[in-house]
Short mmCIF file of C-alpha atoms and ligand atoms in Angstrom, two decimals:
data_model
loop_
_atom_site.label_atom_id
_atom_site.label_comp_id
_atom_site.label_asym_id
_atom_site.label_seq_id
_atom_site.Cartn_x
_atom_site.Cartn_y
_atom_site.Cartn_z
CA UNK A 1 21.28 -8.12 13.56
CA UNK A 2 17.91 -6.63 12.61
CA UNK A 3 17.29 -6.57 8.89
CA UNK A 4 16.37 -2.85 8.89
CA UNK A 5 18.90 -0.35 10.16
CA UNK A 6 17.01 1.98 12.53
CA UNK A 7 17.05 2.87 16.20
CA UNK A 8 13.39 1.97 16.81
CA UNK A 9 11.46 -0.98 15.38
CA UNK A 10 9.00 1.26 13.53
CA UNK A 11 8.79 1.64 9.76
CA UNK A 12 7.11 4.44 7.78
CA UNK A 13 5.20 2.48 5.16
CA UNK A 14 5.50 3.15 1.45
CA UNK A 15 2.30 4.92 0.41
CA UNK A 16 1.99 5.42 -3.33
CA UNK A 17 -0.28 8.02 -4.87
CA UNK A 18 0.97 11.01 -2.86
CA UNK A 19 1.28 10.36 0.91
CA UNK A 20 4.93 9.18 0.86
CA UNK A 21 7.26 12.15 0.47
CA UNK A 22 10.95 12.86 0.97
CA UNK A 23 9.96 15.08 3.90
CA UNK A 24 8.14 12.15 5.51
CA UNK A 25 11.16 9.90 4.98
CA UNK A 26 13.45 12.54 6.52
CA UNK A 27 11.12 12.92 9.51
CA UNK A 28 11.15 9.14 10.00
CA UNK A 29 14.95 9.06 10.03
CA UNK A 30 15.04 11.94 12.51
CA UNK A 31 12.73 9.96 14.82
CA UNK A 32 14.88 6.81 14.60
CA UNK A 33 12.36 4.99 12.41
CA UNK A 34 12.98 3.33 9.04
CA UNK A 35 11.41 5.04 5.98
CA UNK A 36 10.19 3.69 2.66
CA UNK A 37 9.76 5.58 -0.58
CA UNK A 38 6.77 4.55 -2.68
CA UNK A 39 8.06 3.57 -6.12
CA UNK A 40 4.66 2.42 -7.37
CA UNK A 41 2.77 4.56 -9.94
CA UNK A 42 5.88 6.71 -10.54
CA UNK A 43 7.75 6.81 -13.84
CA UNK A 44 11.27 5.34 -13.64
CA UNK A 45 12.70 8.86 -14.13
CA UNK A 46 10.63 10.30 -11.29
CA UNK A 47 11.69 7.40 -9.06
CA UNK A 48 15.36 7.93 -9.97
CA UNK A 49 15.06 11.60 -9.00
CA UNK A 50 13.40 10.68 -5.71
CA UNK A 51 16.07 8.12 -4.88
CA UNK A 52 18.76 10.74 -5.58
CA UNK A 53 17.03 13.13 -3.19
CA UNK A 54 16.64 10.45 -0.54
CA UNK A 55 20.43 10.03 -0.39
CA UNK A 56 20.38 13.25 1.62
CA UNK A 57 17.86 12.35 4.33
CA UNK A 58 20.55 11.30 6.78
CA UNK A 59 19.87 7.60 7.10
CA UNK A 60 19.01 4.30 5.47
CA UNK A 61 15.79 3.95 3.51
CA UNK A 62 13.90 1.49 1.37
CA UNK A 63 12.12 1.65 -1.98
CA UNK A 64 8.87 -0.22 -2.58
CA UNK A 65 7.86 -1.54 -6.00
CA UNK A 66 4.68 -3.09 -7.40
CA UNK A 67 5.17 -6.62 -8.77
CA UNK A 68 1.63 -7.57 -9.78
CA UNK A 69 1.08 -10.64 -11.92
CA UNK A 70 -0.66 -9.67 -15.16
CA UNK A 71 -4.36 -10.61 -14.93
CA UNK A 72 -6.78 -11.36 -17.75
CA UNK A 73 -9.55 -8.80 -18.00
CA UNK A 74 -13.08 -10.15 -18.41
CA UNK A 75 -14.07 -7.62 -21.07
CA UNK A 76 -17.83 -8.11 -20.64
CA UNK A 77 -17.60 -7.52 -16.89
CA UNK A 78 -15.30 -4.54 -17.50
CA UNK A 79 -17.69 -2.93 -20.01
CA UNK A 80 -20.58 -3.47 -17.59
CA UNK A 81 -18.54 -1.70 -14.90
CA UNK A 82 -17.77 1.19 -17.26
CA UNK A 83 -21.55 1.59 -17.80
CA UNK A 84 -22.15 1.26 -14.08
CA UNK A 85 -19.92 4.20 -13.13
CA UNK A 86 -20.18 6.39 -16.25
CA UNK A 87 -22.93 8.52 -14.68
CA UNK A 88 -20.54 9.43 -11.83
CA UNK A 89 -17.84 10.41 -14.35
CA UNK A 90 -20.28 12.53 -16.37
CA UNK A 91 -20.82 14.70 -13.28
CA UNK A 92 -17.21 15.80 -13.86
CA UNK A 93 -17.58 15.88 -17.66
CA UNK A 94 -15.28 12.87 -17.89
CA UNK A 95 -15.92 10.33 -20.64
CA UNK A 96 -14.69 6.86 -19.70
CA UNK A 97 -12.94 4.66 -22.22
CA UNK A 98 -14.30 1.11 -22.43
CA UNK A 99 -10.83 -0.15 -23.49
CA UNK A 100 -9.09 -1.75 -20.51
CA UNK A 101 -5.56 -0.40 -20.02
CA UNK A 102 -2.90 -2.75 -18.67
CA UNK A 103 0.66 -2.04 -17.52
CA UNK A 104 3.31 -3.56 -15.30
CA UNK A 105 4.23 -0.29 -13.55
CA UNK A 106 7.63 -0.40 -15.35
CA UNK A 107 8.80 -3.08 -12.94
CA UNK A 108 11.79 -4.25 -14.99
CA UNK A 109 13.04 -0.70 -15.57
CA UNK A 110 12.68 0.13 -11.90
CA UNK A 111 14.55 -3.02 -10.86
CA UNK A 112 17.29 -2.17 -13.39
CA UNK A 113 17.48 1.35 -12.00
CA UNK A 114 17.88 0.07 -8.43
CA UNK A 115 20.42 -2.52 -9.53
CA UNK A 116 22.52 0.23 -11.14
CA UNK A 117 22.02 2.70 -8.30
CA UNK A 118 21.45 0.47 -5.25
CA UNK A 119 19.48 1.45 -2.16
CA UNK A 120 19.69 -0.23 1.26
CA UNK A 121 16.33 -2.04 1.03
CA UNK A 122 13.88 -2.91 -1.76
CA UNK A 123 10.42 -4.25 -0.91
CA UNK A 124 7.83 -5.64 -3.29
CA UNK A 125 4.06 -5.77 -3.04
CA UNK A 126 1.23 -7.43 -5.05
CA UNK A 127 3.48 -10.35 -6.01
CA UNK A 128 7.06 -11.43 -6.47
CA UNK A 129 9.56 -10.31 -9.08
CA UNK A 130 11.50 -13.10 -10.77
CA UNK A 131 14.22 -14.85 -8.75
CA UNK A 132 16.83 -13.29 -11.05
CA UNK A 133 15.64 -9.77 -10.15
CA UNK A 134 15.88 -10.64 -6.45
CA UNK A 135 19.39 -12.03 -6.92
CA UNK A 136 20.49 -8.99 -8.95
CA UNK A 137 19.29 -6.57 -6.26
CA UNK A 138 20.97 -8.62 -3.54
CA UNK A 139 24.19 -8.79 -5.56
CA UNK A 140 24.04 -4.99 -5.80
CA UNK A 141 23.94 -4.87 -1.99
CA UNK A 142 20.24 -4.42 -1.24
CA UNK A 143 18.18 -6.30 1.32
CA UNK A 144 15.08 -7.59 -0.52
CA UNK A 145 11.68 -7.94 1.16
CA UNK A 146 8.39 -9.30 -0.13
CA UNK A 147 5.00 -8.28 1.23
CA UNK A 148 2.72 -11.24 1.92
CA UNK A 149 -0.80 -11.73 3.27
CA UNK A 150 -0.92 -15.50 3.92
CA UNK A 151 1.44 -18.25 5.02
CA UNK A 152 1.28 -19.67 1.46
CA UNK A 153 2.49 -16.38 -0.02
CA UNK A 154 5.15 -16.20 2.71
CA UNK A 155 6.45 -19.63 1.70
CA UNK A 156 6.56 -18.69 -1.98
CA UNK A 157 8.44 -15.50 -1.11
CA UNK A 158 11.00 -17.33 1.03
CA UNK A 159 11.44 -19.95 -1.71
CA UNK A 160 12.15 -17.17 -4.20
CA UNK A 161 15.10 -16.07 -2.09
CA UNK A 162 14.02 -12.83 -0.35
CA UNK A 163 15.80 -11.75 2.83
CA UNK A 164 12.65 -11.03 4.81
CA UNK A 165 8.90 -10.57 4.77
CA UNK A 166 6.49 -7.72 5.30
CA UNK A 167 3.51 -9.60 6.74
CA UNK A 168 0.40 -7.55 6.07
CA UNK A 169 -2.85 -8.31 7.91
CA UNK A 170 -6.24 -7.42 6.41
CA UNK A 171 -6.69 -4.51 8.85
CA UNK A 172 -4.13 -2.57 6.78
CA UNK A 173 -5.08 0.61 4.96
CA UNK A 174 -4.76 0.85 1.20
CA UNK A 175 -4.24 -2.02 -1.20
CA UNK A 176 -3.93 -5.53 0.07
CA UNK A 177 -0.58 -6.96 -0.97
CA UNK A 178 -2.31 -10.21 -1.97
CA UNK A 179 -0.78 -12.01 -4.95
CA UNK A 180 -4.34 -12.80 -6.12
CA UNK A 181 -6.61 -9.75 -6.45
CA UNK A 182 -9.65 -11.99 -7.06
CA UNK A 183 -9.34 -13.47 -3.56
CA UNK A 184 -11.02 -11.71 -0.64
CA UNK A 185 -8.59 -11.08 2.22
CA UNK A 186 -9.13 -13.74 4.91
CA UNK A 187 -10.09 -12.24 8.25
CA UNK A 188 -7.20 -12.63 10.68
CA UNK A 189 -5.52 -10.40 13.26
CA UNK A 190 -2.12 -9.16 12.08
CA UNK A 191 -0.48 -10.56 15.25
CA UNK A 192 -1.96 -14.01 14.58
CA UNK A 193 -0.78 -13.95 10.96
CA UNK A 194 2.71 -12.98 12.17
CA UNK A 195 2.70 -15.87 14.67
CA UNK A 196 1.68 -18.35 11.94
CA UNK A 197 4.32 -17.15 9.51
CA UNK A 198 7.00 -17.22 12.21
CA UNK A 199 5.89 -20.70 13.25
CA UNK A 200 6.23 -22.04 9.70
CA UNK A 201 9.17 -20.11 8.33
CA UNK A 202 12.53 -18.95 9.52
CA UNK A 203 12.52 -15.45 8.03
CA UNK A 204 12.64 -11.99 9.59
CA UNK A 205 9.19 -10.39 9.67
CA UNK A 206 8.06 -6.78 9.53
CA UNK A 207 4.40 -6.64 10.58
CA UNK A 208 1.85 -4.28 9.03
CA UNK A 209 -1.83 -3.60 9.44
CA UNK A 210 -4.14 -1.85 11.86
CA UNK A 211 -1.56 -0.22 14.15
CA UNK A 212 -3.32 2.43 16.25
CA UNK A 213 -0.84 3.08 19.03
CA UNK A 214 2.27 1.90 20.89
CA UNK A 215 0.42 -1.06 22.38
CA UNK A 216 -0.31 -2.49 18.95
CA UNK A 217 3.37 -2.10 18.10
CA UNK A 218 4.43 -4.01 21.24
CA UNK A 219 1.89 -6.76 20.53
CA UNK A 220 3.27 -7.30 17.05
CA UNK A 221 6.83 -7.40 18.35
CA UNK A 222 5.71 -9.92 20.98
CA UNK A 223 4.13 -11.99 18.19
CA UNK A 224 7.55 -12.31 16.57
CA UNK A 225 7.88 -9.29 14.28
CA UNK A 226 11.25 -7.57 14.33
CA UNK A 227 9.64 -4.26 13.39
CA UNK A 228 6.25 -2.76 12.59
CA UNK A 229 5.27 -0.85 9.45
CA UNK A 230 2.65 1.90 9.80
CA UNK A 231 0.77 3.72 7.08
CA UNK A 232 -2.57 5.13 8.17
CA UNK A 233 -1.09 6.55 11.40
CA UNK A 234 1.02 8.89 9.25
CA UNK A 235 -1.62 10.07 6.76
CA UNK A 236 -2.57 13.23 8.66
CA UNK A 237 0.95 14.26 9.65
CA UNK A 238 2.54 17.50 8.44
CA UNK A 239 5.05 15.82 6.11
CA UNK A 240 2.67 13.37 4.41
CA UNK A 241 1.52 14.29 0.90
CA UNK A 242 -2.06 13.17 1.63
CA UNK A 243 -4.65 15.21 -0.30
CA UNK A 244 -6.72 17.80 1.57
CA UNK A 245 -9.91 15.85 0.83
CA UNK A 246 -8.43 12.61 2.20
CA UNK A 247 -7.20 14.41 5.34
CA UNK A 248 -10.63 15.96 5.85
CA UNK A 249 -12.36 12.59 5.53
CA UNK A 250 -10.00 10.97 8.06
CA UNK A 251 -11.08 13.60 10.59
CA UNK A 252 -14.77 13.62 9.65
CA UNK A 253 -17.03 11.83 12.17
CA UNK A 254 -19.51 11.16 9.34
CA UNK A 255 -17.22 8.30 8.27
CA UNK A 256 -17.87 5.49 10.68
CA UNK A 257 -16.12 2.44 9.24
CA UNK A 258 -13.55 1.10 6.83
CA UNK A 259 -14.26 -1.65 4.33
CA UNK A 260 -12.38 -3.65 1.71
CA UNK A 261 -13.32 -2.76 -1.85
CA UNK A 262 -12.19 -3.25 -5.45
CA UNK A 263 -14.37 -0.51 -6.94
CA UNK A 264 -11.59 2.07 -7.23
CA UNK A 265 -8.75 0.02 -8.72
CA UNK A 266 -9.88 -3.59 -9.27
CA UNK A 267 -7.65 -4.80 -6.41
CA UNK A 268 -8.85 -5.23 -2.81
CA UNK A 269 -8.04 -2.17 -0.71
CA UNK A 270 -9.22 -0.97 2.68
CA UNK A 271 -10.85 2.47 2.62
CA UNK A 272 -13.27 4.63 4.56
CA UNK A 273 -16.69 3.47 3.43
CA UNK A 274 -18.27 6.16 1.22
CA UNK A 275 -21.04 6.54 -1.35
CA UNK A 276 -18.99 5.33 -4.34
CA UNK A 277 -18.30 2.06 -2.54
CA UNK A 278 -21.92 1.66 -1.46
CA UNK A 279 -23.23 2.30 -4.97
CA UNK A 280 -20.83 -0.02 -6.81
CA UNK A 281 -19.57 -2.65 -4.37
CA UNK A 282 -21.99 -5.21 -5.83
CA UNK A 283 -20.10 -5.12 -9.15
CA UNK A 284 -17.25 -7.31 -7.76
CA UNK A 285 -14.82 -6.20 -10.47
CA UNK A 286 -11.26 -7.52 -10.07
CA UNK A 287 -9.44 -6.18 -13.13
CA UNK A 288 -6.28 -4.49 -11.81
CA UNK A 289 -4.80 -2.19 -13.07
CA UNK A 290 -7.55 -1.66 -15.68
CA UNK A 291 -10.00 -0.32 -13.08
CA UNK A 292 -7.26 1.88 -11.57
CA UNK A 293 -6.74 3.51 -14.99
CA UNK A 294 -10.50 3.68 -15.63
CA UNK A 295 -11.33 5.59 -12.44
CA UNK A 296 -8.15 7.68 -12.22
CA UNK A 297 -9.44 10.90 -13.84
CA UNK A 298 -12.66 10.68 -11.86
CA UNK A 299 -10.78 10.24 -8.58
CA UNK A 300 -8.45 13.12 -9.41
CA UNK A 301 -11.41 15.39 -10.17
CA UNK A 302 -13.11 14.27 -6.95
CA UNK A 303 -9.99 15.05 -4.92
CA UNK A 304 -9.70 18.51 -6.45
CA UNK A 305 -13.37 19.21 -5.77
CA UNK A 306 -13.14 17.93 -2.18
CA UNK A 307 -15.72 15.27 -3.12
CA UNK A 308 -15.03 12.60 -0.49
CA UNK A 309 -18.05 10.63 -1.69
CA UNK A 310 -16.23 9.59 -4.88
CA UNK A 311 -12.64 9.44 -3.65
CA UNK A 312 -10.61 6.37 -2.65
CA UNK A 313 -10.10 7.20 1.03
CA UNK A 314 -7.49 4.57 1.90
CA UNK A 315 -7.49 3.90 5.63
CA UNK A 316 -6.70 1.03 7.98
CA UNK A 317 -8.95 -0.02 10.83
CA UNK A 318 -6.99 2.22 13.23
CA UNK A 319 -7.75 5.43 11.33
CA UNK A 320 -9.39 7.15 14.29
CA UNK A 321 -6.00 7.21 16.03
CA UNK A 322 -4.26 8.99 13.11
CA UNK A 323 -2.84 12.20 14.57
CA UNK A 324 -1.95 15.55 13.11
CA UNK A 325 1.40 17.26 13.74
CA UNK A 326 5.02 16.33 12.98
CA UNK A 327 5.45 12.76 11.72
CA UNK A 328 8.50 12.35 13.99
CA UNK A 329 6.25 12.87 17.04
CA UNK A 330 3.80 10.21 15.81
CA UNK A 331 6.62 7.74 15.11
CA UNK A 332 8.24 8.35 18.51
CA UNK A 333 4.83 7.92 20.17
CA UNK A 334 4.35 4.59 18.36
CA UNK A 335 7.85 3.46 19.31
CA UNK A 336 7.13 4.52 22.90
CA UNK A 337 10.42 6.44 22.73
C1 FMN B 401 -2.59 5.58 1.46
C2 FMN B 401 -1.85 4.27 1.48
C3 FMN B 401 -1.04 3.92 0.40
C4 FMN B 401 -0.33 2.71 0.43
N1 FMN B 401 0.52 2.42 -0.60
C5 FMN B 401 1.32 1.31 -0.52
C6 FMN B 401 2.34 1.08 -1.49
O1 FMN B 401 2.54 1.85 -2.43
N2 FMN B 401 3.09 -0.04 -1.36
C7 FMN B 401 2.93 -0.92 -0.30
O2 FMN B 401 3.67 -1.90 -0.21
N3 FMN B 401 1.99 -0.69 0.63
C8 FMN B 401 1.20 0.40 0.55
N4 FMN B 401 0.28 0.64 1.54
C9 FMN B 401 0.14 -0.33 2.64
C10 FMN B 401 1.20 -0.08 3.70
O3 FMN B 401 2.46 -0.52 3.25
C11 FMN B 401 0.91 -0.86 5.00
O4 FMN B 401 0.80 -2.23 4.73
C12 FMN B 401 -0.35 -0.40 5.68
O5 FMN B 401 -0.48 0.99 5.66
C13 FMN B 401 -0.34 -0.89 7.13
O6 FMN B 401 -1.60 -0.76 7.71
P1 FMN B 401 -2.08 0.59 8.43
O7 FMN B 401 -2.46 1.50 7.33
O8 FMN B 401 -3.26 0.11 9.22
O9 FMN B 401 -0.92 1.08 9.25
C14 FMN B 401 -0.46 1.83 1.53
C15 FMN B 401 -1.27 2.20 2.60
C16 FMN B 401 -1.97 3.40 2.59
C17 FMN B 401 -2.80 3.76 3.79
#
């Protein structure tokens, strides 16, 4: 029995910060794919409302949560980074606070919410919740998945009792799921990472990262994945909540590559390479979520102004293949259905 209940082995990735919507989840169900809601960045109340709405999409769905380990902020490095980018913020009349802000994304409250009001699947990224949280969600009837980027993380996740793994290769768009934001993602093809995890561990695997068409999906299934999670391929679709500026950048031939950067949030993430990355990449700042909070107002202002030079343009290596139109068409195309 596959771990995810869907007709096709294709999963609409959770994409926090706007792109994941109820409409996208509904479109995924209608195409026979498995959808995730993005629980990260949302308040527990907003997540509860979204889960309530998702009960009406006509099929099973998952909720993704951030489970980042708290990291110590090097205050000297953080202040230097504030100085480094303050000129960019001033362009939007934004004054940056040199006080690092930390938070745990309300993880415990969100787990409690999903334990009280269970959903079919809960996945975690950036780290693992405690074993008791995993057990509580499973006791409530949920399948629990952990996102991992190495065989070591996969082993830790399996040891903590999860039902399955989302194995994310470094080609993936957006944040790396790495448990250690100070570590640079090791270069490896997603299919190879899937093979290694499957060789070492007996756990169902959902593969993610760099999918640019049905062939990539088949390759990942052949490597041992039971299904394939796609993010970037959905960013330009009708139902995604992607900002206009982000959509424009994905279609703009002036962007010629993606790169992994920490300059927007303090955590490695793959994005279209733009001026903000080029100007600040040398800073090597790894304070998540302090850098996320620091740059948030600037990124919001940049998005509103259509300033793609200062925006975090999350994209996987397959971004050129991201199509416009109904998400269900894209998902059926990927599933070769
Ligand atoms: C805009 C964007 C936001 C993302 N947000 C999340 C998230 O909230 N949680 C998560 O587990 N993964 C997130 N991801 C990563 C996806 O789950 C997935 O691993 C990735 O999109 C797969 O690679 P691809 O983009 O090349 O398809 C995000 C990806 C993108 C592109």
